[in-house]
Amino acid sequence: MSAFKRAPVTGGPPRQNKLAPLHSATMIDTKPVLPAEIISTILDYLPVSDLLRFARTSRRMLEMVYDDTRWVQRLQSMGCWNENEARQRFEDARRKKWESQKASHEAEAKRVGIGVDGINGNQREGKASVTLFDTGLEQQRQRRLTALESTPHSSHPDGFSAVTLSPSEQRVNGTFTTPSARDPGAMLKILTQVQSVRGHARQEYGRIYGVLGPFYFDLARSKSHSDPVIFRAYRDPEQQAQMLAQLKVFAKSDMAQGWQQREEKLDAIMAIFENAVLREFERGYEDGDVQGRMKKYANVLVTLNGGQAGIELFVQKSPIISERGKLGNPMNCLNEASSGNISLGPSHDFFSSLSSALNEQAHIIEQIFPDPTNVVIPLLERLGEDVIAEYVTPLFDEAHQRDIESYLKAVSGLYEQSLRFARSLDLGTTPREDALFQLHEVLTKVFEPHVDLYLQEELEFFNKRSDAEVRSWETKLSEQDASTESYFMSNVNRQADKRDFLTSFRKVVMMPVNVLPSIPISSPFASSKPAVTQASVANGSIDTSLNGPLQPPSRSSTPASLGRSSTPLPEAPTTELAAKTAIMNSKLEGIRSLFSIEVALNLVHAAKSSLERAALFVRLGGQSGEEAREQCETIFVLLLQTLGSRHIKPGFDKAVDHLSNYNPREASEPSQPGVTPLVMFLELVNVGDLIQQMVDVFYAQELVATKLTDLDDFLDPAVKEKKRFEQMLDERVAAGLNKGIDVLIAEVEYICATTQIATDFNPGASGDANGQVIDISPSTTALRIVDVVSSHTKMLVGSTDKNMLDVFNQEVGLRLFSALCKHLKRQRISVDGSIKLISDMNHYFTYIQTLKNADLLQYFKALRELSQIYLIDPSHAKEMATIIADADRFYGIFRAEEVYEFAERRADWYQVRKGVERAMYGIGCVVM
């Protein structure tokens, strides 16, 4: 390597390091000290004048100040911005711009020969040209930016150009003027001229600020109520009120420091102005100047702040409120009525006078106030509190202390009259729906405090009344039974009363019937028995035949009054035997008076009265209306419980007990057609059915039709109780019919035992078989049995459910079949007598056919076939055995052993027995 070194250069400036400027330079941070969000929040609380100054600092600050949402917020605080209108305007502007661009493109395409979509006519389809750069739009954007940059900061094309930084001056057309130099009329409507246009909210607020700002800040600086320039610029009170109302709205957009003091100052000035107007309005009221001063200053008050103070003054001085004592005295409703009652005439006059006075006041209100509805509604509220409430409350309190029934009638009656009063009002231009709704609210406030006590007293009143009705019925029954027995025993020798009761009773029931006197006992029902008079007894014309069918009583027959009869009782018997007989007959007749349709009707009427009164308060709505509806259902439930458990059920139980104790062999009148207790019980079933139908009609009309209960709601208390009542009635009827069947079959057995003579089925038993003519008609016993049974089954038609009727008929048929089989086994039947037996069985079969029960008919077919075995000649024992062993012949009803038992009742059985047994069992055969 060479050791040569470069000599240093001398004579020139020293050479600097290239990085020296960078080392000497200081880095300046251009990021803002505060975030944009905080700056934007600060701008919200700056006065408008400071906002304009702040916008001049930089373009970024200008954009923040001119942000449209900032000014939209101020307009919204004043209630001057309509977002729907702004959206509609934006959509319309965009549509117009699109249509304009489309029209210009079409014109340009026609000029250069290019299609609307940029496709030349010579180009192929599907190769459209795409414009990546629109020079026209770009030029417009550049011109706007240039104009914005060239605009001096001292001029503001933003709507605030007419506003100076001094709040006491404003500039119009470049010159500073006072607010009074503008058109006063246009300034009073500045808030109504605001347009909701997106992108122009700042300009709209600037126009408002330019008009109202000077008045607002001048009023804030005033020392007294006479200093503000607004009272010098406007002399008319209505214009002053209109400008003050606008300033009150404008103050809502003032969020700068000191806004509370400025708003308090504005409120104080408006209060002074309002008091002055109220004094003028009151003078006009005292002078009766309706069309003049009252109407003028009412409009001023309404313009200022809605006129609430004027409305309160008018309502307070209304003669309805101030002179309410002249409308009537509530105590007249009690003083003019009899004890325990109330007269609703004075209350009717009160509501009539109130209606006339209110209609007159409504006519005056229409002449004074621009919107009568705003006055009528407060008047109605005051009317309810100070007039109606003060009238009804003392009346209710006094009536409650005097008599509960008067109280109940007073509450429901006055509420109904108040509803009529509401419908009778004619409030002029006030919408009827609004007036009725407000009156409903007023009446609700008046009567709602009394509803709870009323509903409680109504339920207790109905409970006591129904209990008293049933108790009175029971007491009269017991007293009448005692008086009847006392009457029948009145002529009996007192020495006979000392004898043993059981001995005398045994005499009654065991003596032959023909020695007992016929003592007709009247019934509370229309009796189905012909009246027996003394003249008919004397003439011997009494029809004692039992062949005639028993006619059931009419369904529409109504029990008489509670007394057993409206006719006087017959002459009292003179012997103990006759007296005991009369008492027994009286008790049998009394089975039909165990419960009464009149008592049920009285209970239903009482429930209807209570329910109609309580149902009025359902119209109150809300909780009180729901409680009233529930109380209506409770009244219906209590009705069913009283009617069922207290009245009908005990009656049926007593009737069933009478049926259980009935013995046809001890009957006092065997010549009377029908089973007396069973006939009476069936009449009782008819009455029970009428009561049930009455309850059904009451339920449908009073609860379902008025929508007090839901028929389809199976959990509803009224629906559940009604089903329980119907179930109880069905169970009682079923239990009674079961006992009735026992009694009916006992009567059938009694007829068979007492009327079936031995020669009916065995003519040879009399010893003169050769001289008799065989009668092929049914026997008297069969005719009587069919008449008795059919008459009782027909009585149930139409009074009970079809299913229950079918079950009853089937049970009667089966029990009748058993009774006939038992009776047949007690008879001796010859071949000649079998003709009568076959006639009887055919007669029974014909009756069973009327019941239209196919299953039951099979039993009597078998019984008819069974009667054929008695017609077989004794010489045909083998054929008889074949018939006895043929189970199919009897439809499976009788087994061969049972038919054999019936065959044993042949009169010649001992002659044919050996041949029958040999054919059936092989008895007597010899094994070879």
PDB file of N, CA, C and O in Angstrom, residues 489 491-505 507 575-577 580:
ATOM      1  N   MET A 489    -158.075 -32.521  64.865  1.00  0.00           N
ATOM      2  CA  MET A 489    -158.211 -33.151  66.174  1.00  0.00           C
ATOM      3  C   MET A 489    -159.083 -32.324  67.118  1.00  0.00           C
ATOM      4  O   MET A 489    -159.249 -32.688  68.282  1.00  0.00           O
ATOM      5  N   ASN A 491    -162.326 -31.762  67.232  1.00  0.00           N
ATOM      6  CA  ASN A 491    -163.602 -32.336  67.666  1.00  0.00           C
ATOM      7  C   ASN A 491    -163.465 -33.735  68.269  1.00  0.00           C
ATOM      8  O   ASN A 491    -164.462 -34.402  68.543  1.00  0.00           O
ATOM      9  N   VAL A 492    -162.244 -34.195  68.422  1.00  0.00           N
ATOM     10  CA  VAL A 492    -162.039 -35.533  68.979  1.00  0.00           C
ATOM     11  C   VAL A 492    -162.169 -35.463  70.494  1.00  0.00           C
ATOM     12  O   VAL A 492    -161.713 -34.498  71.131  1.00  0.00           O
ATOM     13  N   ASN A 493    -162.757 -36.480  71.055  1.00  0.00           N
ATOM     14  CA  ASN A 493    -162.925 -36.547  72.498  1.00  0.00           C
ATOM     15  C   ASN A 493    -161.564 -36.504  73.183  1.00  0.00           C
ATOM     16  O   ASN A 493    -160.628 -37.206  72.798  1.00  0.00           O
ATOM     17  N   ARG A 494    -161.416 -35.650  74.164  1.00  0.00           N
ATOM     18  CA  ARG A 494    -160.140 -35.508  74.853  1.00  0.00           C
ATOM     19  C   ARG A 494    -159.720 -36.797  75.541  1.00  0.00           C
ATOM     20  O   ARG A 494    -158.528 -37.023  75.760  1.00  0.00           O
ATOM     21  N   GLN A 495    -160.679 -37.660  75.875  1.00  0.00           N
ATOM     22  CA  GLN A 495    -160.306 -38.918  76.502  1.00  0.00           C
ATOM     23  C   GLN A 495    -159.576 -39.823  75.515  1.00  0.00           C
ATOM     24  O   GLN A 495    -158.687 -40.590  75.895  1.00  0.00           O
ATOM     25  N   ALA A 496    -159.928 -39.720  74.206  1.00  0.00           N
ATOM     26  CA  ALA A 496    -159.249 -40.549  73.194  1.00  0.00           C
ATOM     27  C   ALA A 496    -157.807 -40.110  73.012  1.00  0.00           C
ATOM     28  O   ALA A 496    -156.954 -40.905  72.608  1.00  0.00           O
ATOM     29  N   ASP A 497    -157.494 -38.843  73.272  1.00  0.00           N
ATOM     30  CA  ASP A 497    -156.121 -38.358  73.116  1.00  0.00           C
ATOM     31  C   ASP A 497    -155.181 -38.999  74.127  1.00  0.00           C
ATOM     32  O   ASP A 497    -153.969 -39.010  73.929  1.00  0.00           O
ATOM     33  N   LYS A 498    -155.760 -39.519  75.203  1.00  0.00           N
ATOM     34  CA  LYS A 498    -154.911 -40.091  76.239  1.00  0.00           C
ATOM     35  C   LYS A 498    -154.495 -41.519  75.908  1.00  0.00           C
ATOM     36  O   LYS A 498    -153.672 -42.093  76.597  1.00  0.00           O
ATOM     37  N   ARG A 499    -155.121 -42.102  74.921  1.00  0.00           N
ATOM     38  CA  ARG A 499    -154.747 -43.462  74.558  1.00  0.00           C
ATOM     39  C   ARG A 499    -153.409 -43.497  73.842  1.00  0.00           C
ATOM     40  O   ARG A 499    -152.934 -42.470  73.329  1.00  0.00           O
ATOM     41  N   ASP A 500    -152.904 -44.674  73.766  1.00  0.00           N
ATOM     42  CA  ASP A 500    -151.587 -44.829  73.145  1.00  0.00           C
ATOM     43  C   ASP A 500    -151.628 -44.434  71.672  1.00  0.00           C
ATOM     44  O   ASP A 500    -152.545 -44.831  70.940  1.00  0.00           O
ATOM     45  N   PHE A 501    -150.642 -43.660  71.252  1.00  0.00           N
ATOM     46  CA  PHE A 501    -150.632 -43.163  69.868  1.00  0.00           C
ATOM     47  C   PHE A 501    -150.445 -44.297  68.869  1.00  0.00           C
ATOM     48  O   PHE A 501    -151.091 -44.338  67.823  1.00  0.00           O
ATOM     49  N   LEU A 502    -149.572 -45.234  69.202  1.00  0.00           N
ATOM     50  CA  LEU A 502    -149.332 -46.319  68.251  1.00  0.00           C
ATOM     51  C   LEU A 502    -150.575 -47.171  68.057  1.00  0.00           C
ATOM     52  O   LEU A 502    -150.841 -47.657  66.953  1.00  0.00           O
ATOM     53  N   THR A 503    -151.341 -47.362  69.127  1.00  0.00           N
ATOM     54  CA  THR A 503    -152.563 -48.147  69.002  1.00  0.00           C
ATOM     55  C   THR A 503    -153.561 -47.478  68.070  1.00  0.00           C
ATOM     56  O   THR A 503    -154.157 -48.108  67.197  1.00  0.00           O
ATOM     57  N   SER A 504    -153.731 -46.202  68.254  1.00  0.00           N
ATOM     58  CA  SER A 504    -154.661 -45.480  67.392  1.00  0.00           C
ATOM     59  C   SER A 504    -154.180 -45.454  65.950  1.00  0.00           C
ATOM     60  O   SER A 504    -154.972 -45.558  65.010  1.00  0.00           O
ATOM     61  N   PHE A 505    -152.882 -45.325  65.769  1.00  0.00           N
ATOM     62  CA  PHE A 505    -152.349 -45.300  64.409  1.00  0.00           C
ATOM     63  C   PHE A 505    -152.528 -46.665  63.737  1.00  0.00           C
ATOM     64  O   PHE A 505    -152.828 -46.753  62.553  1.00  0.00           O
ATOM     65  N   LYS A 507    -154.896 -48.686  64.278  1.00  0.00           N
ATOM     66  CA  LYS A 507    -156.288 -48.753  63.877  1.00  0.00           C
ATOM     67  C   LYS A 507    -156.513 -48.107  62.515  1.00  0.00           C
ATOM     68  O   LYS A 507    -157.268 -48.602  61.688  1.00  0.00           O
ATOM     69  N   THR A 575    -164.165 -38.300  65.150  1.00  0.00           N
ATOM     70  CA  THR A 575    -163.533 -39.466  65.764  1.00  0.00           C
ATOM     71  C   THR A 575    -162.037 -39.402  65.547  1.00  0.00           C
ATOM     72  O   THR A 575    -161.545 -38.802  64.582  1.00  0.00           O
ATOM     73  N   GLU A 576    -161.349 -40.043  66.454  1.00  0.00           N
ATOM     74  CA  GLU A 576    -159.883 -40.060  66.347  1.00  0.00           C
ATOM     75  C   GLU A 576    -159.447 -40.800  65.100  1.00  0.00           C
ATOM     76  O   GLU A 576    -158.461 -40.425  64.449  1.00  0.00           O
ATOM     77  N   LEU A 577    -160.153 -41.855  64.751  1.00  0.00           N
ATOM     78  CA  LEU A 577    -159.806 -42.632  63.564  1.00  0.00           C
ATOM     79  C   LEU A 577    -159.884 -41.769  62.316  1.00  0.00           C
ATOM     80  O   LEU A 577    -158.965 -41.755  61.489  1.00  0.00           O
ATOM     81  N   LYS A 580    -157.021 -39.114  62.374  1.00  0.00           N
ATOM     82  CA  LYS A 580    -155.715 -39.649  61.986  1.00  0.00           C
ATOM     83  C   LYS A 580    -155.638 -39.860  60.475  1.00  0.00           C
ATOM     84  O   LYS A 580    -154.618 -39.627  59.839  1.00  0.00           O
TER      85      LYS A 580
END
